[in-house]
Amino acid sequence: MKKNFVTRFQYLLLGSILLSYSPLVAKEPIPIEKPDQVILITAERFTFTPSKIKVKKGSLVEIVLRSEDTDHGFRLESANIDKIIPPAGKGRLRIQFRAKRTGRYPFECSRPCGAGHNLMRGEIIVE
Ligand SMILES: [Cu+2]
């Protein structure tokens, strides 16, 4: 029982350490705050358009993703985000994060969507 408690406590501690070191912090559920910047991204085999996104340090960023074909994924590891973009005509994916630190943060498709799936990536540049 005691051992179990320690393990859980350590797990929580590790989680909060990891969160505080994340350069981009995911915000859920959406919408909770009015974002400073809203960016629309279109996903289609095998690109994100635009694929390079510039945001300001400190801003609350909302990204709205829609697909032009099949379902895709949006993984932004630096904010612990990995979500499904629904197929064309079935809605959009909205995510929010706070850009805490300057840098370049890659994102990628996380749903196998065909031959060029591994090429389907982009970058968020916080400046
Ligand atoms: Cu894909």
mmCIF file with all atom_site columns, C-alpha atoms and ligand atoms in Angstrom:
data_model
loop_
_atom_site.group_PDB
_atom_site.id
_atom_site.type_symbol
_atom_site.label_atom_id
_atom_site.label_alt_id
_atom_site.label_comp_id
_atom_site.label_asym_id
_atom_site.label_entity_id
_atom_site.label_seq_id
_atom_site.pdbx_PDB_ins_code
_atom_site.Cartn_x
_atom_site.Cartn_y
_atom_site.Cartn_z
_atom_site.occupancy
_atom_site.B_iso_or_equiv
_atom_site.pdbx_formal_charge
_atom_site.auth_seq_id
_atom_site.auth_comp_id
_atom_site.auth_asym_id
_atom_site.auth_atom_id
_atom_site.pdbx_PDB_model_num
ATOM   1   C  CA . MET A 1 1   ? 0.000   0.000  0.000   1.00 0.00 ? 1   MET A CA 1
ATOM   2   C  CA . LYS A 1 2   ? 2.728   2.406  1.026   1.00 0.00 ? 2   LYS A CA 1
ATOM   3   C  CA . LYS A 1 3   ? 4.904   1.356  -1.881  1.00 0.00 ? 3   LYS A CA 1
ATOM   4   C  CA . ASN A 1 4   ? 1.978   1.932  -4.224  1.00 0.00 ? 4   ASN A CA 1
ATOM   5   C  CA . PHE A 1 5   ? 1.506   5.453  -2.897  1.00 0.00 ? 5   PHE A CA 1
ATOM   6   C  CA . VAL A 1 6   ? 5.190   6.296  -3.410  1.00 0.00 ? 6   VAL A CA 1
ATOM   7   C  CA . THR A 1 7   ? 5.070   5.027  -6.957  1.00 0.00 ? 7   THR A CA 1
ATOM   8   C  CA . ARG A 1 8   ? 2.019   7.109  -7.744  1.00 0.00 ? 8   ARG A CA 1
ATOM   9   C  CA . PHE A 1 9   ? 3.554   10.154 -6.111  1.00 0.00 ? 9   PHE A CA 1
ATOM   10  C  CA . GLN A 1 10  ? 6.750   9.737  -8.122  1.00 0.00 ? 10  GLN A CA 1
ATOM   11  C  CA . TYR A 1 11  ? 4.711   9.345  -11.259 1.00 0.00 ? 11  TYR A CA 1
ATOM   12  C  CA . LEU A 1 12  ? 2.845   12.610 -10.538 1.00 0.00 ? 12  LEU A CA 1
ATOM   13  C  CA . LEU A 1 13  ? 6.112   14.342 -9.749  1.00 0.00 ? 13  LEU A CA 1
ATOM   14  C  CA . LEU A 1 14  ? 7.664   13.145 -12.975 1.00 0.00 ? 14  LEU A CA 1
ATOM   15  C  CA . GLY A 1 15  ? 4.576   14.307 -14.878 1.00 0.00 ? 15  GLY A CA 1
ATOM   16  C  CA . SER A 1 16  ? 4.714   17.798 -13.435 1.00 0.00 ? 16  SER A CA 1
ATOM   17  C  CA . ILE A 1 17  ? 8.453   18.052 -14.103 1.00 0.00 ? 17  ILE A CA 1
ATOM   18  C  CA . LEU A 1 18  ? 7.933   16.999 -17.707 1.00 0.00 ? 18  LEU A CA 1
ATOM   19  C  CA . LEU A 1 19  ? 5.079   19.473 -18.098 1.00 0.00 ? 19  LEU A CA 1
ATOM   20  C  CA . SER A 1 20  ? 7.057   22.385 -16.719 1.00 0.00 ? 20  SER A CA 1
ATOM   21  C  CA . TYR A 1 21  ? 9.890   21.639 -19.139 1.00 0.00 ? 21  TYR A CA 1
ATOM   22  C  CA . SER A 1 22  ? 7.610   21.438 -22.181 1.00 0.00 ? 22  SER A CA 1
ATOM   23  C  CA . PRO A 1 23  ? 8.400   24.456 -24.338 1.00 0.00 ? 23  PRO A CA 1
ATOM   24  C  CA . LEU A 1 24  ? 4.864   24.452 -25.740 1.00 0.00 ? 24  LEU A CA 1
ATOM   25  C  CA . VAL A 1 25  ? 2.073   23.823 -23.279 1.00 0.00 ? 25  VAL A CA 1
ATOM   26  C  CA . ALA A 1 26  ? -1.164  22.266 -24.537 1.00 0.00 ? 26  ALA A CA 1
ATOM   27  C  CA . LYS A 1 27  ? -4.436  23.820 -23.373 1.00 0.00 ? 27  LYS A CA 1
ATOM   28  C  CA . GLU A 1 28  ? -7.558  21.715 -23.013 1.00 0.00 ? 28  GLU A CA 1
ATOM   29  C  CA . PRO A 1 29  ? -10.501 21.729 -23.375 1.00 0.00 ? 29  PRO A CA 1
ATOM   30  C  CA . ILE A 1 30  ? -11.083 24.218 -26.189 1.00 0.00 ? 30  ILE A CA 1
ATOM   31  C  CA . PRO A 1 31  ? -12.002 27.013 -26.237 1.00 0.00 ? 31  PRO A CA 1
ATOM   32  C  CA . ILE A 1 32  ? -11.130 28.236 -22.782 1.00 0.00 ? 32  ILE A CA 1
ATOM   33  C  CA . GLU A 1 33  ? -9.445  31.499 -23.657 1.00 0.00 ? 33  GLU A CA 1
ATOM   34  C  CA . LYS A 1 34  ? -9.483  33.760 -26.646 1.00 0.00 ? 34  LYS A CA 1
ATOM   35  C  CA . PRO A 1 35  ? -6.311  32.913 -28.577 1.00 0.00 ? 35  PRO A CA 1
ATOM   36  C  CA . ASP A 1 36  ? -3.825  35.614 -29.621 1.00 0.00 ? 36  ASP A CA 1
ATOM   37  C  CA . GLN A 1 37  ? -3.303  33.931 -32.961 1.00 0.00 ? 37  GLN A CA 1
ATOM   38  C  CA . VAL A 1 38  ? -5.470  31.538 -35.001 1.00 0.00 ? 38  VAL A CA 1
ATOM   39  C  CA . ILE A 1 39  ? -3.877  29.572 -37.814 1.00 0.00 ? 39  ILE A CA 1
ATOM   40  C  CA . LEU A 1 40  ? -5.742  27.475 -40.360 1.00 0.00 ? 40  LEU A CA 1
ATOM   41  C  CA . ILE A 1 41  ? -3.847  24.484 -41.734 1.00 0.00 ? 41  ILE A CA 1
ATOM   42  C  CA . THR A 1 42  ? -5.029  22.254 -44.538 1.00 0.00 ? 42  THR A CA 1
ATOM   43  C  CA . ALA A 1 43  ? -3.902  18.628 -44.515 1.00 0.00 ? 43  ALA A CA 1
ATOM   44  C  CA . GLU A 1 44  ? -3.855  16.547 -47.670 1.00 0.00 ? 44  GLU A CA 1
ATOM   45  C  CA . ARG A 1 45  ? -1.750  13.655 -48.902 1.00 0.00 ? 45  ARG A CA 1
ATOM   46  C  CA . PHE A 1 46  ? 1.110   14.347 -48.171 1.00 0.00 ? 46  PHE A CA 1
ATOM   47  C  CA . THR A 1 47  ? 1.454   17.928 -47.024 1.00 0.00 ? 47  THR A CA 1
ATOM   48  C  CA . PHE A 1 48  ? 0.337   20.454 -44.467 1.00 0.00 ? 48  PHE A CA 1
ATOM   49  C  CA . THR A 1 49  ? -0.388  23.908 -45.950 1.00 0.00 ? 49  THR A CA 1
ATOM   50  C  CA . PRO A 1 50  ? 1.155   26.071 -44.619 1.00 0.00 ? 50  PRO A CA 1
ATOM   51  C  CA . SER A 1 51  ? 3.863   23.829 -43.188 1.00 0.00 ? 51  SER A CA 1
ATOM   52  C  CA . LYS A 1 52  ? 5.955   26.579 -41.596 1.00 0.00 ? 52  LYS A CA 1
ATOM   53  C  CA . ILE A 1 53  ? 4.149   28.574 -38.948 1.00 0.00 ? 53  ILE A CA 1
ATOM   54  C  CA . LYS A 1 54  ? 5.591   31.546 -37.131 1.00 0.00 ? 54  LYS A CA 1
ATOM   55  C  CA . VAL A 1 55  ? 4.189   32.519 -33.740 1.00 0.00 ? 55  VAL A CA 1
ATOM   56  C  CA . LYS A 1 56  ? 5.161   35.004 -31.071 1.00 0.00 ? 56  LYS A CA 1
ATOM   57  C  CA . LYS A 1 57  ? 6.725   33.875 -27.822 1.00 0.00 ? 57  LYS A CA 1
ATOM   58  C  CA . GLY A 1 58  ? 4.223   34.010 -24.978 1.00 0.00 ? 58  GLY A CA 1
ATOM   59  C  CA . SER A 1 59  ? 1.153   33.919 -27.202 1.00 0.00 ? 59  SER A CA 1
ATOM   60  C  CA . LEU A 1 60  ? -1.770  31.553 -26.939 1.00 0.00 ? 60  LEU A CA 1
ATOM   61  C  CA . VAL A 1 61  ? -1.952  29.908 -30.338 1.00 0.00 ? 61  VAL A CA 1
ATOM   62  C  CA . GLU A 1 62  ? -4.937  28.106 -31.805 1.00 0.00 ? 62  GLU A CA 1
ATOM   63  C  CA . ILE A 1 63  ? -4.461  25.852 -34.802 1.00 0.00 ? 63  ILE A CA 1
ATOM   64  C  CA . VAL A 1 64  ? -7.487  24.738 -36.792 1.00 0.00 ? 64  VAL A CA 1
ATOM   65  C  CA . LEU A 1 65  ? -6.796  21.748 -39.024 1.00 0.00 ? 65  LEU A CA 1
ATOM   66  C  CA . ARG A 1 66  ? -8.982  20.429 -41.789 1.00 0.00 ? 66  ARG A CA 1
ATOM   67  C  CA . SER A 1 67  ? -8.403  17.633 -44.239 1.00 0.00 ? 67  SER A CA 1
ATOM   68  C  CA . GLU A 1 68  ? -8.997  17.727 -47.966 1.00 0.00 ? 68  GLU A CA 1
ATOM   69  C  CA . ASP A 1 69  ? -9.047  13.935 -48.262 1.00 0.00 ? 69  ASP A CA 1
ATOM   70  C  CA . THR A 1 70  ? -8.669  11.133 -45.703 1.00 0.00 ? 70  THR A CA 1
ATOM   71  C  CA . ASP A 1 71  ? -8.147  11.391 -41.948 1.00 0.00 ? 71  ASP A CA 1
ATOM   72  C  CA . HIS A 1 72  ? -4.699  12.471 -40.883 1.00 0.00 ? 72  HIS A CA 1
ATOM   73  C  CA . GLY A 1 73  ? -3.006  12.994 -37.550 1.00 0.00 ? 73  GLY A CA 1
ATOM   74  C  CA . PHE A 1 74  ? -1.402  15.991 -35.917 1.00 0.00 ? 74  PHE A CA 1
ATOM   75  C  CA . ARG A 1 75  ? 1.418   15.238 -33.535 1.00 0.00 ? 75  ARG A CA 1
ATOM   76  C  CA . LEU A 1 76  ? 3.193   18.134 -31.852 1.00 0.00 ? 76  LEU A CA 1
ATOM   77  C  CA . GLU A 1 77  ? 5.414   16.323 -29.432 1.00 0.00 ? 77  GLU A CA 1
ATOM   78  C  CA . SER A 1 78  ? 6.747   19.430 -27.701 1.00 0.00 ? 78  SER A CA 1
ATOM   79  C  CA . ALA A 1 79  ? 3.199   20.171 -26.471 1.00 0.00 ? 79  ALA A CA 1
ATOM   80  C  CA . ASN A 1 80  ? 2.205   16.522 -25.895 1.00 0.00 ? 80  ASN A CA 1
ATOM   81  C  CA . ILE A 1 81  ? -0.438  16.791 -28.599 1.00 0.00 ? 81  ILE A CA 1
ATOM   82  C  CA . ASP A 1 82  ? -1.369  13.890 -30.856 1.00 0.00 ? 82  ASP A CA 1
ATOM   83  C  CA . LYS A 1 83  ? -4.860  14.103 -32.345 1.00 0.00 ? 83  LYS A CA 1
ATOM   84  C  CA . ILE A 1 84  ? -6.844  12.958 -35.336 1.00 0.00 ? 84  ILE A CA 1
ATOM   85  C  CA . ILE A 1 85  ? -7.808  15.355 -38.126 1.00 0.00 ? 85  ILE A CA 1
ATOM   86  C  CA . PRO A 1 86  ? -11.167 14.084 -39.387 1.00 0.00 ? 86  PRO A CA 1
ATOM   87  C  CA . PRO A 1 87  ? -11.613 13.291 -43.095 1.00 0.00 ? 87  PRO A CA 1
ATOM   88  C  CA . ALA A 1 88  ? -12.882 15.948 -45.532 1.00 0.00 ? 88  ALA A CA 1
ATOM   89  C  CA . GLY A 1 89  ? -16.393 17.143 -44.711 1.00 0.00 ? 89  GLY A CA 1
ATOM   90  C  CA . LYS A 1 90  ? -16.400 15.536 -41.243 1.00 0.00 ? 90  LYS A CA 1
ATOM   91  C  CA . GLY A 1 91  ? -15.267 18.509 -39.186 1.00 0.00 ? 91  GLY A CA 1
ATOM   92  C  CA . ARG A 1 92  ? -12.063 20.096 -38.004 1.00 0.00 ? 92  ARG A CA 1
ATOM   93  C  CA . LEU A 1 93  ? -9.514  19.637 -35.297 1.00 0.00 ? 93  LEU A CA 1
ATOM   94  C  CA . ARG A 1 94  ? -8.798  22.606 -33.021 1.00 0.00 ? 94  ARG A CA 1
ATOM   95  C  CA . ILE A 1 95  ? -5.841  22.671 -30.694 1.00 0.00 ? 95  ILE A CA 1
ATOM   96  C  CA . GLN A 1 96  ? -4.438  25.361 -28.438 1.00 0.00 ? 96  GLN A CA 1
ATOM   97  C  CA . PHE A 1 97  ? -1.047  25.780 -26.877 1.00 0.00 ? 97  PHE A CA 1
ATOM   98  C  CA . ARG A 1 98  ? 0.975   28.467 -25.190 1.00 0.00 ? 98  ARG A CA 1
ATOM   99  C  CA . ALA A 1 99  ? 4.315   29.209 -26.900 1.00 0.00 ? 99  ALA A CA 1
ATOM   100 C  CA . LYS A 1 100 ? 6.548   29.472 -23.858 1.00 0.00 ? 100 LYS A CA 1
ATOM   101 C  CA . ARG A 1 101 ? 10.007  29.391 -25.424 1.00 0.00 ? 101 ARG A CA 1
ATOM   102 C  CA . THR A 1 102 ? 11.576  30.467 -28.683 1.00 0.00 ? 102 THR A CA 1
ATOM   103 C  CA . GLY A 1 103 ? 12.712  27.699 -30.982 1.00 0.00 ? 103 GLY A CA 1
ATOM   104 C  CA . ARG A 1 104 ? 11.662  25.427 -33.797 1.00 0.00 ? 104 ARG A CA 1
ATOM   105 C  CA . TYR A 1 105 ? 9.147   22.714 -32.992 1.00 0.00 ? 105 TYR A CA 1
ATOM   106 C  CA . PRO A 1 106 ? 8.380   20.019 -35.570 1.00 0.00 ? 106 PRO A CA 1
ATOM   107 C  CA . PHE A 1 107 ? 4.956   18.496 -36.095 1.00 0.00 ? 107 PHE A CA 1
ATOM   108 C  CA . GLU A 1 108 ? 3.939   15.537 -38.223 1.00 0.00 ? 108 GLU A CA 1
ATOM   109 C  CA . CYS A 1 109 ? 1.092   13.388 -39.422 1.00 0.00 ? 109 CYS A CA 1
ATOM   110 C  CA . SER A 1 110 ? 0.536   10.551 -36.964 1.00 0.00 ? 110 SER A CA 1
ATOM   111 C  CA . ARG A 1 111 ? -1.986  8.471  -38.939 1.00 0.00 ? 111 ARG A CA 1
ATOM   112 C  CA . PRO A 1 112 ? -0.627  6.248  -41.704 1.00 0.00 ? 112 PRO A CA 1
ATOM   113 C  CA . CYS A 1 113 ? -2.224  7.891  -44.764 1.00 0.00 ? 113 CYS A CA 1
ATOM   114 C  CA . GLY A 1 114 ? -0.348  6.376  -47.688 1.00 0.00 ? 114 GLY A CA 1
ATOM   115 C  CA . ALA A 1 115 ? 3.007   6.157  -49.449 1.00 0.00 ? 115 ALA A CA 1
ATOM   116 C  CA . GLY A 1 116 ? 4.156   9.685  -48.590 1.00 0.00 ? 116 GLY A CA 1
ATOM   117 C  CA . HIS A 1 117 ? 2.999   9.646  -44.971 1.00 0.00 ? 117 HIS A CA 1
ATOM   118 C  CA . ASN A 1 118 ? 6.537   9.977  -43.585 1.00 0.00 ? 118 ASN A CA 1
ATOM   119 C  CA . LEU A 1 119 ? 7.050   13.167 -45.588 1.00 0.00 ? 119 LEU A CA 1
ATOM   120 C  CA . MET A 1 120 ? 4.005   14.812 -44.084 1.00 0.00 ? 120 MET A CA 1
ATOM   121 C  CA . ARG A 1 121 ? 5.509   17.219 -41.573 1.00 0.00 ? 121 ARG A CA 1
ATOM   122 C  CA . GLY A 1 122 ? 5.937   20.839 -40.688 1.00 0.00 ? 122 GLY A CA 1
ATOM   123 C  CA . GLU A 1 123 ? 7.402   23.211 -38.152 1.00 0.00 ? 123 GLU A CA 1
ATOM   124 C  CA . ILE A 1 124 ? 6.254   25.807 -35.659 1.00 0.00 ? 124 ILE A CA 1
ATOM   125 C  CA . ILE A 1 125 ? 8.758   28.601 -35.179 1.00 0.00 ? 125 ILE A CA 1
ATOM   126 C  CA . VAL A 1 126 ? 8.420   30.561 -31.951 1.00 0.00 ? 126 VAL A CA 1
ATOM   127 C  CA . GLU A 1 127 ? 10.194  33.933 -32.141 1.00 0.00 ? 127 GLU A CA 1
HETATM 128 CU CU . CU  B 2 .   ? -0.110  10.461 -42.583 1.00 0.00 ? 1   CU  B CU 1
#
